[in-house]
């Protein structure tokens, strides 16, 4: 029911038009005309679509809406203060439904609880093809896309944009595999110190190390093999403009698997749960439900310490000999400590990426008197997270519930007593379709 030309137009013509407008070779009015003629006039009635077709169309129209919103707000006087006006003349299908209303109905028809504008789910998870993570030949996690054409849709057709979308989805599938290993420990009476549990924790640690290396390796590549910071700041991020005042723009902060991991492992930051709930409208229904469940439960480190007859406060009061005796009695503490430490290191790698591609370049611009972008500020993430706040989150992850064990868990000790070695070098993350 979706005309093939819509997908082709979003893949090929929309990036060409966006480049032309950004280079001042075409006007935003031309985009309106072309969108109407090649996309909106051919949209089917929402009720005629399957949920999968609705997902595919949400992806395509998400790129259309983001392009229309960005160019209008950059060219219309006071555009950012009345973003809704960008869509005033856009109508969809034979029934001439306003674009925003059509998109909202389409999002509802997916059956996923998708937001009424583009989102992390549509831009990353649905857009990019199937990505899987495996250990040797064992597949530990799979995240499918909704297309089978092997293509990644983007704003300007830049290879850097495609690489970035792929990187984010690769990170999410690794995080999902970690959470799949950890979530069973939230069940009542789940054993957290037995050999099977220790193996799962060790594997989760190696997966987080693979996630960290994924980000570190990406940052180490030359700009032509990733995305130049200038393109990230001035082109890519500016397509995250508001569709209506106060809506939630797509952002890596909306990665549900990263949020889940924080609530599984604990993050001692005041009102972090409120910060997460503020993002709920832009998450899918199942994600909101799972996060709500985890928010209302004790963290896994708290469960572990309770099972050992202690808590974080008492642990921090123990002297070094007592800590050594505790670890000797309960060697599973080594595995859990390493997991929390790697969780913090992975967060540190993410912070490093943010500094490299966003915060440091913007600081240099500020020092040179070049200022900031009016549309989407480069002084914070699209959901408002500043460099200072991200640093605070990283420090909180480093000061985790088992941090008191740091003096007694040496690198030699950390590699003893494990039921089975895994080895993060054997973890592979790949685009599978």
GROMACS .gro file of C-alpha atoms in nm:
model
  433
    1UNK     CA    1   0.000   0.000   0.000
    2UNK     CA    2   0.302   0.234   0.021
    3UNK     CA    3   0.397   0.363  -0.324
    4UNK     CA    4   0.757   0.266  -0.395
    5UNK     CA    5   0.833   0.619  -0.512
    6UNK     CA    6   0.793   0.755  -0.157
    7UNK     CA    7   1.076   0.544  -0.023
    8UNK     CA    8   1.293   0.616  -0.326
    9UNK     CA    9   1.229   0.989  -0.294
   10UNK     CA   10   1.327   0.996   0.073
   11UNK     CA   11   1.639   0.792   0.000
   12UNK     CA   12   1.761   0.996  -0.297
   13UNK     CA   13   1.577   1.322  -0.361
   14UNK     CA   14   1.528   1.446  -0.004
   15UNK     CA   15   1.904   1.439   0.072
   16UNK     CA   16   1.973   1.618  -0.257
   17UNK     CA   17   1.719   1.888  -0.176
   18UNK     CA   18   1.849   1.929   0.177
   19UNK     CA   19   2.202   1.978   0.049
   20UNK     CA   20   2.083   2.229  -0.208
   21UNK     CA   21   1.895   2.433   0.053
   22UNK     CA   22   2.187   2.425   0.297
   23UNK     CA   23   2.418   2.545   0.018
   24UNK     CA   24   2.168   2.821  -0.076
   25UNK     CA   25   2.111   2.667  -0.419
   26UNK     CA   26   1.740   2.611  -0.353
   27UNK     CA   27   1.470   2.760  -0.132
   28UNK     CA   28   1.269   2.592   0.145
   29UNK     CA   29   0.960   2.660  -0.066
   30UNK     CA   30   1.093   2.416  -0.325
   31UNK     CA   31   1.109   2.148  -0.055
   32UNK     CA   32   0.741   2.209   0.026
   33UNK     CA   33   0.648   2.179  -0.341
   34UNK     CA   34   0.849   1.862  -0.398
   35UNK     CA   35   0.727   1.697  -0.077
   36UNK     CA   36   0.368   1.764  -0.174
   37UNK     CA   37   0.406   1.637  -0.529
   38UNK     CA   38   0.620   1.328  -0.467
   39UNK     CA   39   0.524   1.220  -0.115
   40UNK     CA   40   0.215   1.372   0.045
   41UNK     CA   41  -0.015   1.344  -0.256
   42UNK     CA   42   0.056   0.969  -0.273
   43UNK     CA   43   0.009   0.876   0.091
   44UNK     CA   44  -0.252   0.601   0.149
   45UNK     CA   45  -0.518   0.604   0.416
   46UNK     CA   46  -0.359   0.498   0.743
   47UNK     CA   47  -0.618   0.226   0.805
   48UNK     CA   48  -0.512   0.049   0.485
   49UNK     CA   49  -0.159  -0.009   0.614
   50UNK     CA   50  -0.019  -0.299   0.812
   51UNK     CA   51   0.165  -0.207   1.134
   52UNK     CA   52   0.498  -0.281   0.960
   53UNK     CA   53   0.409  -0.054   0.668
   54UNK     CA   54   0.311   0.214   0.917
   55UNK     CA   55   0.654   0.180   1.082
   56UNK     CA   56   0.826   0.217   0.745
   57UNK     CA   57   0.625   0.526   0.666
   58UNK     CA   58   0.693   0.675   1.010
   59UNK     CA   59   1.065   0.649   0.931
   60UNK     CA   60   1.028   0.813   0.590
   61UNK     CA   61   0.793   1.089   0.704
   62UNK     CA   62   1.013   1.148   1.008
   63UNK     CA   63   1.295   1.256   0.776
   64UNK     CA   64   1.050   1.467   0.574
   65UNK     CA   65   0.913   1.639   0.884
   66UNK     CA   66   1.259   1.703   1.027
   67UNK     CA   67   1.371   1.860   0.698
   68UNK     CA   68   1.064   2.082   0.670
   69UNK     CA   69   1.093   2.192   1.035
   70UNK     CA   70   1.462   2.273   1.011
   71UNK     CA   71   1.456   2.478   0.692
   72UNK     CA   72   1.145   2.672   0.791
   73UNK     CA   73   1.287   2.769   1.128
   74UNK     CA   74   1.622   2.870   0.981
   75UNK     CA   75   1.466   3.095   0.716
   76UNK     CA   76   1.138   3.229   0.858
   77UNK     CA   77   1.168   3.532   1.090
   78UNK     CA   78   1.116   3.408   1.446
   79UNK     CA   79   1.073   3.054   1.313
   80UNK     CA   80   1.197   2.873   1.627
   81UNK     CA   81   0.929   3.045   1.836
   82UNK     CA   82   0.643   2.906   1.627
   83UNK     CA   83   0.769   2.575   1.477
   84UNK     CA   84   0.417   2.445   1.409
   85UNK     CA   85   0.381   2.695   1.127
   86UNK     CA   86   0.633   2.494   0.922
   87UNK     CA   87   0.360   2.237   0.856
   88UNK     CA   88   0.066   2.475   0.807
   89UNK     CA   89   0.030   2.411   0.433
   90UNK     CA   90   0.127   2.044   0.425
   91UNK     CA   91  -0.161   1.801   0.380
   92UNK     CA   92  -0.148   1.426   0.328
   93UNK     CA   93  -0.334   1.184   0.106
   94UNK     CA   94  -0.660   1.210  -0.084
   95UNK     CA   95  -0.841   1.321   0.229
   96UNK     CA   96  -0.607   1.623   0.264
   97UNK     CA   97  -0.526   1.553   0.629
   98UNK     CA   98  -0.286   1.800   0.796
   99UNK     CA   99   0.064   1.651   0.800
  100UNK     CA  100   0.099   1.650   1.181
  101UNK     CA  101  -0.240   1.481   1.224
  102UNK     CA  102  -0.155   1.220   0.961
  103UNK     CA  103   0.179   1.148   1.129
  104UNK     CA  104   0.013   1.112   1.469
  105UNK     CA  105  -0.243   0.866   1.330
  106UNK     CA  106   0.034   0.676   1.152
  107UNK     CA  107   0.241   0.652   1.469
  108UNK     CA  108  -0.060   0.519   1.660
  109UNK     CA  109  -0.123   0.261   1.385
  110UNK     CA  110   0.221   0.107   1.440
  111UNK     CA  111   0.086  -0.033   1.768
  112UNK     CA  112   0.412   0.055   1.943
  113UNK     CA  113   0.313   0.375   2.121
  114UNK     CA  114   0.549   0.575   1.899
  115UNK     CA  115   0.578   0.950   1.954
  116UNK     CA  116   0.393   1.196   1.728
  117UNK     CA  117   0.718   1.308   1.563
  118UNK     CA  118   1.047   1.143   1.466
  119UNK     CA  119   1.220   0.964   1.752
  120UNK     CA  120   1.519   0.754   1.851
  121UNK     CA  121   1.320   0.441   1.765
  122UNK     CA  122   1.235   0.548   1.411
  123UNK     CA  123   1.563   0.720   1.323
  124UNK     CA  124   1.792   0.449   1.460
  125UNK     CA  125   1.628   0.117   1.542
  126UNK     CA  126   1.373   0.103   1.261
  127UNK     CA  127   1.583   0.285   1.001
  128UNK     CA  128   1.905   0.081   1.022
  129UNK     CA  129   1.899  -0.282   0.912
  130UNK     CA  130   1.930  -0.583   1.142
  131UNK     CA  131   2.228  -0.558   1.378
  132UNK     CA  132   2.343  -0.846   1.595
  133UNK     CA  133   2.603  -0.908   1.864
  134UNK     CA  134   2.760  -1.251   1.904
  135UNK     CA  135   3.023  -1.430   2.104
  136UNK     CA  136   3.201  -1.656   1.858
  137UNK     CA  137   2.906  -1.828   1.689
  138UNK     CA  138   2.652  -1.766   1.967
  139UNK     CA  139   2.415  -1.477   1.893
  140UNK     CA  140   2.354  -1.282   2.214
  141UNK     CA  141   2.125  -1.010   2.081
  142UNK     CA  142   1.947  -0.905   1.761
  143UNK     CA  143   1.782  -0.573   1.675
  144UNK     CA  144   1.596  -0.587   1.343
  145UNK     CA  145   1.504  -0.288   1.131
  146UNK     CA  146   1.183  -0.247   0.934
  147UNK     CA  147   1.336  -0.237   0.585
  148UNK     CA  148   1.497  -0.516   0.385
  149UNK     CA  149   1.680  -0.299   0.131
  150UNK     CA  150   2.010  -0.274   0.317
  151UNK     CA  151   1.995   0.108   0.308
  152UNK     CA  152   2.021   0.363   0.588
  153UNK     CA  153   1.811   0.676   0.541
  154UNK     CA  154   1.975   1.007   0.630
  155UNK     CA  155   1.923   1.382   0.605
  156UNK     CA  156   2.185   1.472   0.345
  157UNK     CA  157   2.307   1.136   0.213
  158UNK     CA  158   2.637   1.184   0.396
  159UNK     CA  159   2.827   0.860   0.467
  160UNK     CA  160   2.905   1.011   0.808
  161UNK     CA  161   2.535   1.031   0.896
  162UNK     CA  162   2.488   0.668   0.798
  163UNK     CA  163   2.792   0.567   1.004
  164UNK     CA  164   2.659   0.754   1.305
  165UNK     CA  165   2.314   0.592   1.287
  166UNK     CA  166   2.484   0.252   1.254
  167UNK     CA  167   2.715   0.319   1.550
  168UNK     CA  168   2.422   0.412   1.774
  169UNK     CA  169   2.228   0.100   1.678
  170UNK     CA  170   2.535  -0.117   1.729
  171UNK     CA  171   2.564   0.030   2.078
  172UNK     CA  172   2.199  -0.035   2.150
  173UNK     CA  173   2.211  -0.403   2.052
  174UNK     CA  174   2.511  -0.457   2.283
  175UNK     CA  175   2.327  -0.280   2.565
  176UNK     CA  176   2.020  -0.494   2.500
  177UNK     CA  177   2.230  -0.810   2.526
  178UNK     CA  178   2.371  -0.685   2.859
  179UNK     CA  179   2.023  -0.614   2.992
  180UNK     CA  180   1.896  -0.953   2.876
  181UNK     CA  181   2.165  -1.110   3.094
  182UNK     CA  182   2.092  -0.890   3.395
  183UNK     CA  183   1.711  -0.864   3.398
  184UNK     CA  184   1.657  -1.225   3.519
  185UNK     CA  185   1.831  -1.121   3.842
  186UNK     CA  186   1.537  -0.892   3.920
  187UNK     CA  187   1.312  -1.192   3.980
  188UNK     CA  188   1.222  -1.276   4.333
  189UNK     CA  189   1.468  -1.519   4.495
  190UNK     CA  190   1.703  -1.504   4.195
  191UNK     CA  191   2.051  -1.619   4.291
  192UNK     CA  192   2.317  -1.353   4.235
  193UNK     CA  193   2.625  -1.539   4.358
  194UNK     CA  194   2.601  -1.888   4.210
  195UNK     CA  195   2.834  -1.998   3.932
  196UNK     CA  196   2.573  -1.947   3.658
  197UNK     CA  197   2.505  -1.595   3.784
  198UNK     CA  198   2.876  -1.517   3.798
  199UNK     CA  199   2.919  -1.632   3.439
  200UNK     CA  200   2.632  -1.411   3.323
  201UNK     CA  201   2.780  -1.113   3.505
  202UNK     CA  202   3.121  -1.181   3.354
  203UNK     CA  203   2.972  -1.201   3.007
  204UNK     CA  204   2.779  -0.877   3.063
  205UNK     CA  205   3.106  -0.713   3.167
  206UNK     CA  206   3.276  -0.824   2.848
  207UNK     CA  207   2.985  -0.695   2.643
  208UNK     CA  208   3.016  -0.356   2.811
  209UNK     CA  209   3.386  -0.362   2.729
  210UNK     CA  210   3.294  -0.427   2.366
  211UNK     CA  211   3.057  -0.128   2.384
  212UNK     CA  212   3.336   0.088   2.524
  213UNK     CA  213   3.576  -0.023   2.251
  214UNK     CA  214   3.313   0.044   1.985
  215UNK     CA  215   3.298   0.409   2.090
  216UNK     CA  216   3.672   0.446   2.148
  217UNK     CA  217   3.753   0.298   1.807
  218UNK     CA  218   3.501   0.526   1.636
  219UNK     CA  219   3.654   0.832   1.802
  220UNK     CA  220   4.005   0.726   1.697
  221UNK     CA  221   3.922   0.715   1.326
  222UNK     CA  222   3.997   1.015   1.103
  223UNK     CA  223   3.700   1.250   1.034
  224UNK     CA  224   3.654   1.121   0.678
  225UNK     CA  225   3.586   0.775   0.822
  226UNK     CA  226   3.342   0.892   1.091
  227UNK     CA  227   3.177   1.234   1.074
  228UNK     CA  228   3.353   1.571   1.093
  229UNK     CA  229   3.255   1.759   1.408
  230UNK     CA  230   3.143   2.055   1.194
  231UNK     CA  231   2.897   1.835   1.007
  232UNK     CA  232   2.772   1.683   1.332
  233UNK     CA  233   2.712   2.026   1.488
  234UNK     CA  234   2.600   2.237   1.194
  235UNK     CA  235   2.418   1.987   0.973
  236UNK     CA  236   2.323   1.664   1.147
  237UNK     CA  237   2.211   1.800   1.487
  238UNK     CA  238   2.017   2.089   1.336
  239UNK     CA  239   1.762   1.844   1.194
  240UNK     CA  240   1.654   1.777   1.556
  241UNK     CA  241   1.457   2.102   1.558
  242UNK     CA  242   1.122   2.111   1.737
  243UNK     CA  243   0.804   2.029   1.549
  244UNK     CA  244   0.604   2.205   1.817
  245UNK     CA  245   0.713   2.401   2.122
  246UNK     CA  246   0.808   2.177   2.412
  247UNK     CA  247   0.823   1.847   2.222
  248UNK     CA  248   1.109   1.601   2.275
  249UNK     CA  249   1.364   1.592   1.996
  250UNK     CA  250   1.537   1.265   1.901
  251UNK     CA  251   1.854   1.208   2.100
  252UNK     CA  252   2.093   0.941   2.221
  253UNK     CA  253   1.955   1.021   2.567
  254UNK     CA  254   1.643   0.834   2.454
  255UNK     CA  255   1.829   0.504   2.414
  256UNK     CA  256   1.602   0.284   2.631
  257UNK     CA  257   1.862   0.013   2.688
  258UNK     CA  258   2.107   0.264   2.839
  259UNK     CA  259   1.833   0.394   3.068
  260UNK     CA  260   1.743   0.040   3.173
  261UNK     CA  261   2.103  -0.038   3.260
  262UNK     CA  262   2.126   0.266   3.486
  263UNK     CA  263   1.821   0.154   3.681
  264UNK     CA  264   1.942  -0.207   3.696
  265UNK     CA  265   2.286  -0.113   3.827
  266UNK     CA  266   2.194   0.203   4.016
  267UNK     CA  267   2.282   0.568   3.974
  268UNK     CA  268   2.298   0.785   4.284
  269UNK     CA  269   2.188   1.109   4.116
  270UNK     CA  270   1.902   1.301   4.272
  271UNK     CA  271   1.586   1.306   4.061
  272UNK     CA  272   1.741   1.090   3.787
  273UNK     CA  273   1.413   0.899   3.774
  274UNK     CA  274   1.228   1.226   3.712
  275UNK     CA  275   1.473   1.310   3.434
  276UNK     CA  276   1.401   0.972   3.275
  277UNK     CA  277   1.024   1.008   3.312
  278UNK     CA  278   1.043   1.345   3.138
  279UNK     CA  279   1.157   1.151   2.829
  280UNK     CA  280   0.876   0.894   2.848
  281UNK     CA  281   0.653   1.045   2.575
  282UNK     CA  282   0.931   0.991   2.318
  283UNK     CA  283   0.983   0.625   2.414
  284UNK     CA  284   0.781   0.328   2.293
  285UNK     CA  285   0.507   0.187   2.515
  286UNK     CA  286   0.696  -0.133   2.604
  287UNK     CA  287   1.001   0.075   2.696
  288UNK     CA  288   0.802   0.298   2.928
  289UNK     CA  289   0.648  -0.006   3.095
  290UNK     CA  290   0.983  -0.181   3.150
  291UNK     CA  291   1.153   0.133   3.281
  292UNK     CA  292   0.868   0.198   3.522
  293UNK     CA  293   0.904  -0.157   3.654
  294UNK     CA  294   1.278  -0.120   3.706
  295UNK     CA  295   1.242   0.220   3.874
  296UNK     CA  296   1.017   0.066   4.138
  297UNK     CA  297   1.257  -0.220   4.221
  298UNK     CA  298   1.578  -0.237   4.425
  299UNK     CA  299   1.893  -0.218   4.212
  300UNK     CA  300   2.091  -0.535   4.151
  301UNK     CA  301   2.386  -0.424   4.370
  302UNK     CA  302   2.140  -0.351   4.653
  303UNK     CA  303   1.990  -0.700   4.609
  304UNK     CA  304   2.338  -0.852   4.610
  305UNK     CA  305   2.447  -0.677   4.930
  306UNK     CA  306   2.118  -0.760   5.098
  307UNK     CA  307   2.171  -1.127   5.012
  308UNK     CA  308   2.515  -1.104   5.178
  309UNK     CA  309   2.367  -0.945   5.490
  310UNK     CA  310   2.501  -0.594   5.442
  311UNK     CA  311   2.432  -0.273   5.251
  312UNK     CA  312   2.624   0.002   5.075
  313UNK     CA  313   2.655   0.222   5.384
  314UNK     CA  314   2.799  -0.059   5.596
  315UNK     CA  315   3.030  -0.161   5.314
  316UNK     CA  316   3.181   0.188   5.303
  317UNK     CA  317   3.249   0.172   5.679
  318UNK     CA  318   3.457  -0.148   5.661
  319UNK     CA  319   3.834  -0.124   5.682
  320UNK     CA  320   4.061  -0.294   5.430
  321UNK     CA  321   4.116  -0.621   5.622
  322UNK     CA  322   3.739  -0.662   5.666
  323UNK     CA  323   3.685  -0.592   5.298
  324UNK     CA  324   3.939  -0.858   5.205
  325UNK     CA  325   3.770  -1.111   5.432
  326UNK     CA  326   3.431  -1.026   5.279
  327UNK     CA  327   3.559  -1.078   4.925
  328UNK     CA  328   3.727  -1.403   5.027
  329UNK     CA  329   3.394  -1.532   5.165
  330UNK     CA  330   3.196  -1.406   4.864
  331UNK     CA  331   3.414  -1.406   4.550
  332UNK     CA  332   3.110  -1.317   4.338
  333UNK     CA  333   3.167  -0.962   4.463
  334UNK     CA  334   3.466  -0.950   4.228
  335UNK     CA  335   3.245  -1.018   3.926
  336UNK     CA  336   2.983  -0.764   4.027
  337UNK     CA  337   3.248  -0.503   4.106
  338UNK     CA  338   3.405  -0.547   3.761
  339UNK     CA  339   3.062  -0.515   3.599
  340UNK     CA  340   2.992  -0.183   3.773
  341UNK     CA  341   3.343  -0.058   3.698
  342UNK     CA  342   3.302  -0.141   3.328
  343UNK     CA  343   2.960   0.025   3.328
  344UNK     CA  344   3.136   0.342   3.441
  345UNK     CA  345   3.412   0.303   3.181
  346UNK     CA  346   3.157   0.264   2.903
  347UNK     CA  347   2.984   0.582   3.025
  348UNK     CA  348   3.323   0.752   3.021
  349UNK     CA  349   3.370   0.652   2.657
  350UNK     CA  350   3.033   0.802   2.571
  351UNK     CA  351   3.130   1.123   2.749
  352UNK     CA  352   3.455   1.127   2.552
  353UNK     CA  353   3.259   1.105   2.225
  354UNK     CA  354   3.033   1.390   2.336
  355UNK     CA  355   3.335   1.605   2.419
  356UNK     CA  356   3.512   1.525   2.090
  357UNK     CA  357   3.219   1.586   1.856
  358UNK     CA  358   3.023   1.851   2.047
  359UNK     CA  359   3.142   2.018   2.366
  360UNK     CA  360   3.509   2.084   2.285
  361UNK     CA  361   3.443   2.223   1.934
  362UNK     CA  362   3.168   2.449   2.069
  363UNK     CA  363   3.398   2.571   2.346
  364UNK     CA  364   3.653   2.669   2.081
  365UNK     CA  365   3.381   2.855   1.891
  366UNK     CA  366   3.278   3.040   2.205
  367UNK     CA  367   3.638   3.136   2.277
  368UNK     CA  368   3.672   3.266   1.920
  369UNK     CA  369   3.351   3.468   1.956
  370UNK     CA  370   3.165   3.261   1.697
  371UNK     CA  371   2.867   3.191   1.923
  372UNK     CA  372   2.616   2.907   1.900
  373UNK     CA  373   2.343   2.781   1.669
  374UNK     CA  374   2.003   2.942   1.723
  375UNK     CA  375   1.806   2.639   1.614
  376UNK     CA  376   1.962   2.348   1.809
  377UNK     CA  377   2.221   2.460   2.062
  378UNK     CA  378   2.559   2.288   2.056
  379UNK     CA  379   2.617   2.374   2.421
  380UNK     CA  380   2.395   2.085   2.533
  381UNK     CA  381   2.243   1.764   2.405
  382UNK     CA  382   1.910   1.787   2.226
  383UNK     CA  383   1.730   1.690   2.548
  384UNK     CA  384   1.918   1.958   2.742
  385UNK     CA  385   2.200   1.754   2.898
  386UNK     CA  386   2.504   1.977   2.945
  387UNK     CA  387   2.867   1.867   2.959
  388UNK     CA  388   2.867   1.934   3.333
  389UNK     CA  389   2.561   1.714   3.386
  390UNK     CA  390   2.710   1.429   3.180
  391UNK     CA  391   3.031   1.454   3.383
  392UNK     CA  392   2.823   1.434   3.699
  393UNK     CA  393   2.649   1.119   3.573
  394UNK     CA  394   2.984   0.961   3.487
  395UNK     CA  395   3.124   1.036   3.833
  396UNK     CA  396   2.812   0.887   3.991
  397UNK     CA  397   2.861   0.565   3.793
  398UNK     CA  398   3.224   0.552   3.906
  399UNK     CA  399   3.112   0.596   4.268
  400UNK     CA  400   2.892   0.288   4.243
  401UNK     CA  401   2.748   0.075   4.522
  402UNK     CA  402   3.055  -0.153   4.538
  403UNK     CA  403   3.314   0.124   4.502
  404UNK     CA  404   3.434   0.062   4.858
  405UNK     CA  405   3.589  -0.263   4.732
  406UNK     CA  406   3.822  -0.079   4.495
  407UNK     CA  407   4.133  -0.097   4.722
  408UNK     CA  408   4.113  -0.474   4.764
  409UNK     CA  409   4.015  -0.588   4.415
  410UNK     CA  410   4.343  -0.576   4.225
  411UNK     CA  411   4.380  -0.678   3.863
  412UNK     CA  412   4.535  -1.008   3.977
  413UNK     CA  413   4.251  -1.080   4.216
  414UNK     CA  414   3.988  -0.983   3.959
  415UNK     CA  415   4.091  -1.268   3.733
  416UNK     CA  416   4.071  -1.546   3.990
  417UNK     CA  417   3.781  -1.761   4.089
  418UNK     CA  418   3.571  -1.712   3.774
  419UNK     CA  419   3.364  -2.010   3.660
  420UNK     CA  420   3.442  -1.951   3.293
  421UNK     CA  421   3.655  -1.705   3.101
  422UNK     CA  422   3.481  -1.518   2.821
  423UNK     CA  423   3.717  -1.262   2.669
  424UNK     CA  424   3.574  -0.942   2.521
  425UNK     CA  425   3.794  -0.976   2.213
  426UNK     CA  426   3.561  -1.254   2.094
  427UNK     CA  427   3.255  -1.028   2.095
  428UNK     CA  428   3.150  -0.919   1.746
  429UNK     CA  429   2.890  -0.654   1.658
  430UNK     CA  430   2.780  -0.664   1.296
  431UNK     CA  431   2.522  -0.545   1.047
  432UNK     CA  432   2.348  -0.868   0.950
  433UNK     CA  433   2.081  -0.749   0.709
   0.00000   0.00000   0.00000
